[in-house]
Tab-separated table of C-alpha atoms in Angstrom:
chain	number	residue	atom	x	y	z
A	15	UNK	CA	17.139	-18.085	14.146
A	16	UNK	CA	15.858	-18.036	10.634
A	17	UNK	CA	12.158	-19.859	11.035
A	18	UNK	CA	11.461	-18.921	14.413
A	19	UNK	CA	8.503	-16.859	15.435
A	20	UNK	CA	10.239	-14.027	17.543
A	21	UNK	CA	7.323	-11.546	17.684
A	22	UNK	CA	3.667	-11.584	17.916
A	23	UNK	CA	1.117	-8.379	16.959
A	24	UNK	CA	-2.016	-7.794	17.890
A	25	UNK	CA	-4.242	-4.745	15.421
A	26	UNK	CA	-7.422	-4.256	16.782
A	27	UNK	CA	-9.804	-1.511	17.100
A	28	UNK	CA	-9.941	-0.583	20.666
A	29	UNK	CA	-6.218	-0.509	22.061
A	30	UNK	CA	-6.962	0.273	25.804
A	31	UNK	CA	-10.050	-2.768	26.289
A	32	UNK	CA	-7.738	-5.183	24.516
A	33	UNK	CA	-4.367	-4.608	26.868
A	34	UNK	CA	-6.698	-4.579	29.538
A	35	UNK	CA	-7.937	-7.989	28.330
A	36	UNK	CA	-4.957	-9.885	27.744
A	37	UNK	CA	-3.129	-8.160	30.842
A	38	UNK	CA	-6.156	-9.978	32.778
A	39	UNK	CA	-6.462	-13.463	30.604
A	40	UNK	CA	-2.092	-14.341	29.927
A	41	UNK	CA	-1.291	-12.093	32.879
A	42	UNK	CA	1.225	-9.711	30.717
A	43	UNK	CA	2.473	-6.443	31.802
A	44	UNK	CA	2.280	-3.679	29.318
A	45	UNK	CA	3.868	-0.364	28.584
A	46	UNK	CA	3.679	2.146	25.666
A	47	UNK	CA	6.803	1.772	23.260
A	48	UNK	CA	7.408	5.343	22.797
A	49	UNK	CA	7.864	5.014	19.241
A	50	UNK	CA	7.494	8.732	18.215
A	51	UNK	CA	4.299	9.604	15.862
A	52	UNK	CA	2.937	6.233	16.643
A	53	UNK	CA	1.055	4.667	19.744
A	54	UNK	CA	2.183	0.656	20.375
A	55	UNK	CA	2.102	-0.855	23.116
A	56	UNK	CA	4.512	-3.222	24.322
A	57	UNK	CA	3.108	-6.775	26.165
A	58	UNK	CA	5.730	-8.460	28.858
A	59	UNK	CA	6.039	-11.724	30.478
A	60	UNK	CA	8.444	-10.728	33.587
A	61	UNK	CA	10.960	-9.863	31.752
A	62	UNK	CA	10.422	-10.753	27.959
A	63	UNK	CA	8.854	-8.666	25.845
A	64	UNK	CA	6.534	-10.926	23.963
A	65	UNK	CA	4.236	-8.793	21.547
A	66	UNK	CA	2.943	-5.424	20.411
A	67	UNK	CA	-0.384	-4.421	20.566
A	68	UNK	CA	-1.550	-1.220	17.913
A	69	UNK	CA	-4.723	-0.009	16.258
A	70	UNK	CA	-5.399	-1.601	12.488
A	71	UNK	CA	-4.144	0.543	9.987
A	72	UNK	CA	-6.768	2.874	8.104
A	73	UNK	CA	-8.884	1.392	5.564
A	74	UNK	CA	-8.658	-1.929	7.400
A	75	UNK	CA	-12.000	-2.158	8.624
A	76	UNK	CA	-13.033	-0.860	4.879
A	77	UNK	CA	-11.650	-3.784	3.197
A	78	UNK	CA	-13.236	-6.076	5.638
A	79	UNK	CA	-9.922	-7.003	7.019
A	80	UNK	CA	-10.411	-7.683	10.984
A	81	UNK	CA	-8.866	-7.478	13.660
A	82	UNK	CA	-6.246	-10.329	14.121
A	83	UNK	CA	-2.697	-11.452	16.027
A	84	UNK	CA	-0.067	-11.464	13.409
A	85	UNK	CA	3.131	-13.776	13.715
A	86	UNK	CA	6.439	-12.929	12.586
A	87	UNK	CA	8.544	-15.219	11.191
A	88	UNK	CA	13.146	-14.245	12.049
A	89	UNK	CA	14.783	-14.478	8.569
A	90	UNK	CA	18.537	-14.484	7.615
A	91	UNK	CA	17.690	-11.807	4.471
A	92	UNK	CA	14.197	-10.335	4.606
A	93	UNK	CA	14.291	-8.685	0.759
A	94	UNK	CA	15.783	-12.765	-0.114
A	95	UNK	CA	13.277	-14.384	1.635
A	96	UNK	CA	10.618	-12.290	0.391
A	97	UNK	CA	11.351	-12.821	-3.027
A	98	UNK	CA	11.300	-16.735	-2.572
A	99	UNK	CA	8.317	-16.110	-0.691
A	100	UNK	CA	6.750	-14.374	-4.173
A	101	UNK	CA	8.301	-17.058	-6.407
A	102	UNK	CA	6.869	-19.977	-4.526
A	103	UNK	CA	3.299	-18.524	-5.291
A	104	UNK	CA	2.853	-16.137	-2.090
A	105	UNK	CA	2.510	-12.502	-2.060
A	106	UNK	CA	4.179	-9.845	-0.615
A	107	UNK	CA	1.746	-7.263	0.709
A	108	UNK	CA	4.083	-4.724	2.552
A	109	UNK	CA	7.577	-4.902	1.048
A	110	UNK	CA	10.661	-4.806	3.210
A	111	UNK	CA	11.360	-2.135	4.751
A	112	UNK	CA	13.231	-0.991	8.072
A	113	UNK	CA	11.763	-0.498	11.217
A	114	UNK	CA	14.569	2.051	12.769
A	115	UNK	CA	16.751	0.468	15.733
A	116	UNK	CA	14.995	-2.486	15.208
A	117	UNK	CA	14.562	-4.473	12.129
A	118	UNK	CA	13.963	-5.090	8.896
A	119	UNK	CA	10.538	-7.286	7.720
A	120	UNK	CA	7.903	-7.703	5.610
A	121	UNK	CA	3.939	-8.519	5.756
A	122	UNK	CA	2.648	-11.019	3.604
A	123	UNK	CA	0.819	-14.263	2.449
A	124	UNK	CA	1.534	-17.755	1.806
A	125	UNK	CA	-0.418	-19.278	-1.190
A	126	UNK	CA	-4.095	-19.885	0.078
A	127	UNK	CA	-4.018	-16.431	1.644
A	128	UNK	CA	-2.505	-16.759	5.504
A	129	UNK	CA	-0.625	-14.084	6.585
A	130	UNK	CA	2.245	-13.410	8.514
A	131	UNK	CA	5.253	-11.357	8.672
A	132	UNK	CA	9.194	-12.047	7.916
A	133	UNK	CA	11.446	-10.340	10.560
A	134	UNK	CA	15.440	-9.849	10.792
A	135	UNK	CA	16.468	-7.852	13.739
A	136	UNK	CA	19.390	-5.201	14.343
A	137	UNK	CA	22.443	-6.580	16.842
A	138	UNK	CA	22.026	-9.597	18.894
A	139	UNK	CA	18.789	-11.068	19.925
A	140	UNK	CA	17.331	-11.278	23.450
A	141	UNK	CA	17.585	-14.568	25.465
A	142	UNK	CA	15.103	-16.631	24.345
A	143	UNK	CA	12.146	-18.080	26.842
A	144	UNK	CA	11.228	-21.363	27.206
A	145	UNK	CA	8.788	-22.426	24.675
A	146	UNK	CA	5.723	-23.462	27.510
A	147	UNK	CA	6.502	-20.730	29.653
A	148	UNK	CA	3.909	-19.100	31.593
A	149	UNK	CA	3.163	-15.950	28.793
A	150	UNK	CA	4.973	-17.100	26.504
A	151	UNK	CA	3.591	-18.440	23.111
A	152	UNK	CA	3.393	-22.101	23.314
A	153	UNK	CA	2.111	-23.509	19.396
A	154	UNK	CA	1.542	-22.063	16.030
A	155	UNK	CA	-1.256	-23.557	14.012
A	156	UNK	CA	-2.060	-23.191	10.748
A	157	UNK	CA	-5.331	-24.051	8.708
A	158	UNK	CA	-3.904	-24.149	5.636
A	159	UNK	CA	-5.673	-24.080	2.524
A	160	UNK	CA	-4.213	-27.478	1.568
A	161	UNK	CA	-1.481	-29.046	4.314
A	162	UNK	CA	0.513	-30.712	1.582
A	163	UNK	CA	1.653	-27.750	-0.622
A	164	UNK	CA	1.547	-25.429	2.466
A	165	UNK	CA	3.687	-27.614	4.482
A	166	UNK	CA	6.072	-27.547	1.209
A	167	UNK	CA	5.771	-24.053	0.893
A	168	UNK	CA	6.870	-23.418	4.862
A	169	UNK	CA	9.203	-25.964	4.381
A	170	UNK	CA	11.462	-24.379	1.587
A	171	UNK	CA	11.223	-20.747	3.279
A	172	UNK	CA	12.025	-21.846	6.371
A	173	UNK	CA	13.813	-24.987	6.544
A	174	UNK	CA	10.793	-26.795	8.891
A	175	UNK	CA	10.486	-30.504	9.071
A	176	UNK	CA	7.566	-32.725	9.916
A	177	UNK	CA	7.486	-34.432	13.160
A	178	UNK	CA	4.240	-36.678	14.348
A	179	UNK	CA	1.263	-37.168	12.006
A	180	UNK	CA	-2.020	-37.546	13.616
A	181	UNK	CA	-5.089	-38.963	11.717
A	182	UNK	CA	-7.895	-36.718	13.005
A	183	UNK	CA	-10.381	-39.006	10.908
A	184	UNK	CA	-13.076	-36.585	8.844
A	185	UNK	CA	-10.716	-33.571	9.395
A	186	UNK	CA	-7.569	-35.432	7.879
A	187	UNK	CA	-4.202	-35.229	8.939
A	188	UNK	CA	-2.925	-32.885	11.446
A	189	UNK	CA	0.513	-32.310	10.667
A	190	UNK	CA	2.969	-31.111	13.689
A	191	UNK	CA	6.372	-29.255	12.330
A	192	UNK	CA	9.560	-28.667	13.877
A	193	UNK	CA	12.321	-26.080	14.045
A	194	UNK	CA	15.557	-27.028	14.900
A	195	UNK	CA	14.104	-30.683	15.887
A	196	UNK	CA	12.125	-28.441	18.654
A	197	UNK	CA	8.189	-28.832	17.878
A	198	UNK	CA	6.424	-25.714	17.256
A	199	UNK	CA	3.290	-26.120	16.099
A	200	UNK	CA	1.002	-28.061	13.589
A	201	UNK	CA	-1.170	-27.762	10.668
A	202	UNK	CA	-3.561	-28.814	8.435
A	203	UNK	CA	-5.937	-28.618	5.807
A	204	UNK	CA	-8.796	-26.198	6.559
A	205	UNK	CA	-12.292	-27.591	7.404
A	206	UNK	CA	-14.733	-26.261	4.939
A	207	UNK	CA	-16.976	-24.525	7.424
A	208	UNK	CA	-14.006	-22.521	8.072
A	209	UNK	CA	-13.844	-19.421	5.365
A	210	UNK	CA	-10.187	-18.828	4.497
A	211	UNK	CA	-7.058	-20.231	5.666
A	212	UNK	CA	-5.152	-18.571	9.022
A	213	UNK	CA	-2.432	-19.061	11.870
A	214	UNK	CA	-3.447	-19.538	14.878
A	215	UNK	CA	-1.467	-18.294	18.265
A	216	UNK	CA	-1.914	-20.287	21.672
A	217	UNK	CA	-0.825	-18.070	24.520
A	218	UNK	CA	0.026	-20.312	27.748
A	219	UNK	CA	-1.665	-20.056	31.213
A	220	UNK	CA	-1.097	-22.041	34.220
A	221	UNK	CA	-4.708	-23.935	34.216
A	222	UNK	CA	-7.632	-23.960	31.210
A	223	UNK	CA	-10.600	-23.690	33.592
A	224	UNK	CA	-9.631	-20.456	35.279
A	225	UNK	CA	-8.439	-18.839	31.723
A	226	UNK	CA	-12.014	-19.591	30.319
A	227	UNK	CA	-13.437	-18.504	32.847
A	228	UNK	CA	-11.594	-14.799	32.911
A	229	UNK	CA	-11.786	-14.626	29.199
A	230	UNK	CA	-15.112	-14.905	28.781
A	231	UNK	CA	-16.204	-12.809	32.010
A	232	UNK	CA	-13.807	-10.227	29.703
A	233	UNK	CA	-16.121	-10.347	26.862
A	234	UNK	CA	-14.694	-13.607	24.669
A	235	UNK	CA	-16.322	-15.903	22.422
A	236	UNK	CA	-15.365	-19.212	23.720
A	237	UNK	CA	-15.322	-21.498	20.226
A	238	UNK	CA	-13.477	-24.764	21.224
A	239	UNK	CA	-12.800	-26.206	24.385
A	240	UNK	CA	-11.505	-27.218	27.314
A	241	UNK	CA	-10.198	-30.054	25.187
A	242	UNK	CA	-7.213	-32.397	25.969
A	243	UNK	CA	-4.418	-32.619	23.429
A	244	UNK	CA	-1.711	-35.557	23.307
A	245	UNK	CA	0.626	-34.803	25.794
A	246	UNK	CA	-2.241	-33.903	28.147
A	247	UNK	CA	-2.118	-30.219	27.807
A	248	UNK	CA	-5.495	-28.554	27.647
A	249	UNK	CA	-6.572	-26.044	24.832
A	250	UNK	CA	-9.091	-23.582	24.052
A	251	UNK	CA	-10.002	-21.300	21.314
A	252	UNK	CA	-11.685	-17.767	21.339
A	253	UNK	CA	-12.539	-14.535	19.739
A	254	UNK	CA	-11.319	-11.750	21.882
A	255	UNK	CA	-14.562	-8.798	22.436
A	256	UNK	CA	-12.694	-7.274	19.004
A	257	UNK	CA	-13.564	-10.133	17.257
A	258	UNK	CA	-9.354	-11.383	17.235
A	259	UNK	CA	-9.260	-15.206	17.403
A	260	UNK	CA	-6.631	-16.539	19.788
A	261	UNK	CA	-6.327	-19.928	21.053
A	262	UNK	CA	-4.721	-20.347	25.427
A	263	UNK	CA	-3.110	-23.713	25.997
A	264	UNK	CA	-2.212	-25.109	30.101
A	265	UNK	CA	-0.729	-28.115	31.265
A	266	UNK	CA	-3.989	-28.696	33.936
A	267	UNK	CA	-7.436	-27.676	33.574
């Protein structure tokens, strides 16, 4: 498990219009978690529980933090793997600590400022979906401050490998990585019209045209897209009405 992405959490500022959103654009169920003293909602696909949903934390908003999808990251030792994190040049911004029933993780940065989270769960993990399953999360992208020491950086934490290399010209090299030999996602150096580096989540539908066309009738930004990818999969990128960027990829328009 250690460097797979096992969770996925949305913090936004209006809980109720963004389940309603996503419920309509991925076609999730949702239910509240009834974590006591706290108000998360849970997001399905059939029967897989895929991600949380929960309103950004106070002082968010203040520190011009917005809203965003956060990844998280399964480790074998979260307090180990955090302190690797730290001495490789990231930084820890919540330190370990558990979550009771479930887990153990951490929040924090790699180098150039990306965040995501380190996770290690309590007892046995649920079966796994297919990686392009309808729901599910399909790639991870990073624009990375600098691919080469951010690739190195993912690389030592979580034992990644590179798999093809694609020459996007001007942009530079696009960079896919691998866990377990499985491809996962890809990354690369940041354009410099884009402000600071991030991950990007691509939640899959059955056909591009369809998704655009619900998202933005639900109040998205539409940024990129439809574009064809290799492997002739179609992408698109978005902010959700929040202001959350998330990316949907299909195998048809």
């Amino acid at each position: 498990m250690h460097g797979k992405f096992v969770w996925y959490e949305l913090m936004t500022t209006d809980m109720k219009a963004a389940e309603a959103f996503y419920k309509d654009i991925v076609g999730w169920s949702a239910r509240d978690a009834g974590v006591p003293g706290m108000n998360y909602t849970l997001f399905s696909a059939g029967d897989h529980q895929v991600a949380g949903l929960m309103t950004m934390p106070e002082g968010a908003l203040d520190m011009q933090i917005p809203p965003a999808w956060l990844g998280y990251i399964a480790v074998d030792d979260v307090d180990e793997t955090a302190a690797k994190l730290a001495a490789e040049g990231g930084t820890v911004h919540r330190a370990p600590e558990d979550i009771p029933n479930i887990g153990r993780f951490a929040i924090v940065t790699d180098p150039h400022g990306a965040a995501f989270a380190l996770f290690r769960g309590d007892g046995d993990p649920p079966p796994a979906m297919e990686q392009m399953a309808a729901g599910n999360i399909g790639w991870h992208e990073l624009m990375a401050g600098d691919l080469d020491t951010a690739f190195s950086f993912y690389s030592k934490l979580f034992g990644w490998t590179k798999d093809q290399a694609m020459d996007m010209g001007e942009m530079g090299i696009y960079q896919i990585f691998a866990h377990n030999g499985q491809p996962i996602g890809g990354m690369m150096t940041r354009p410099r019209e884009v402000p600071n580096p991030f991950w990007l989540y691509y939640f899959n539908v059955e056909a591009i045209d369809a998704a655009i066309d619900r998202a933005q009738s639900g109040g998205a930004k539409l940024l990129m897209g439809p574009m064809e990818v290799p492997g002739g999969a179609w992408i698109a990128q978005f902010t959700d009405p929040q202001g959350a960027l998330f990316a949907l990829v299909a195998p048809k328009r």
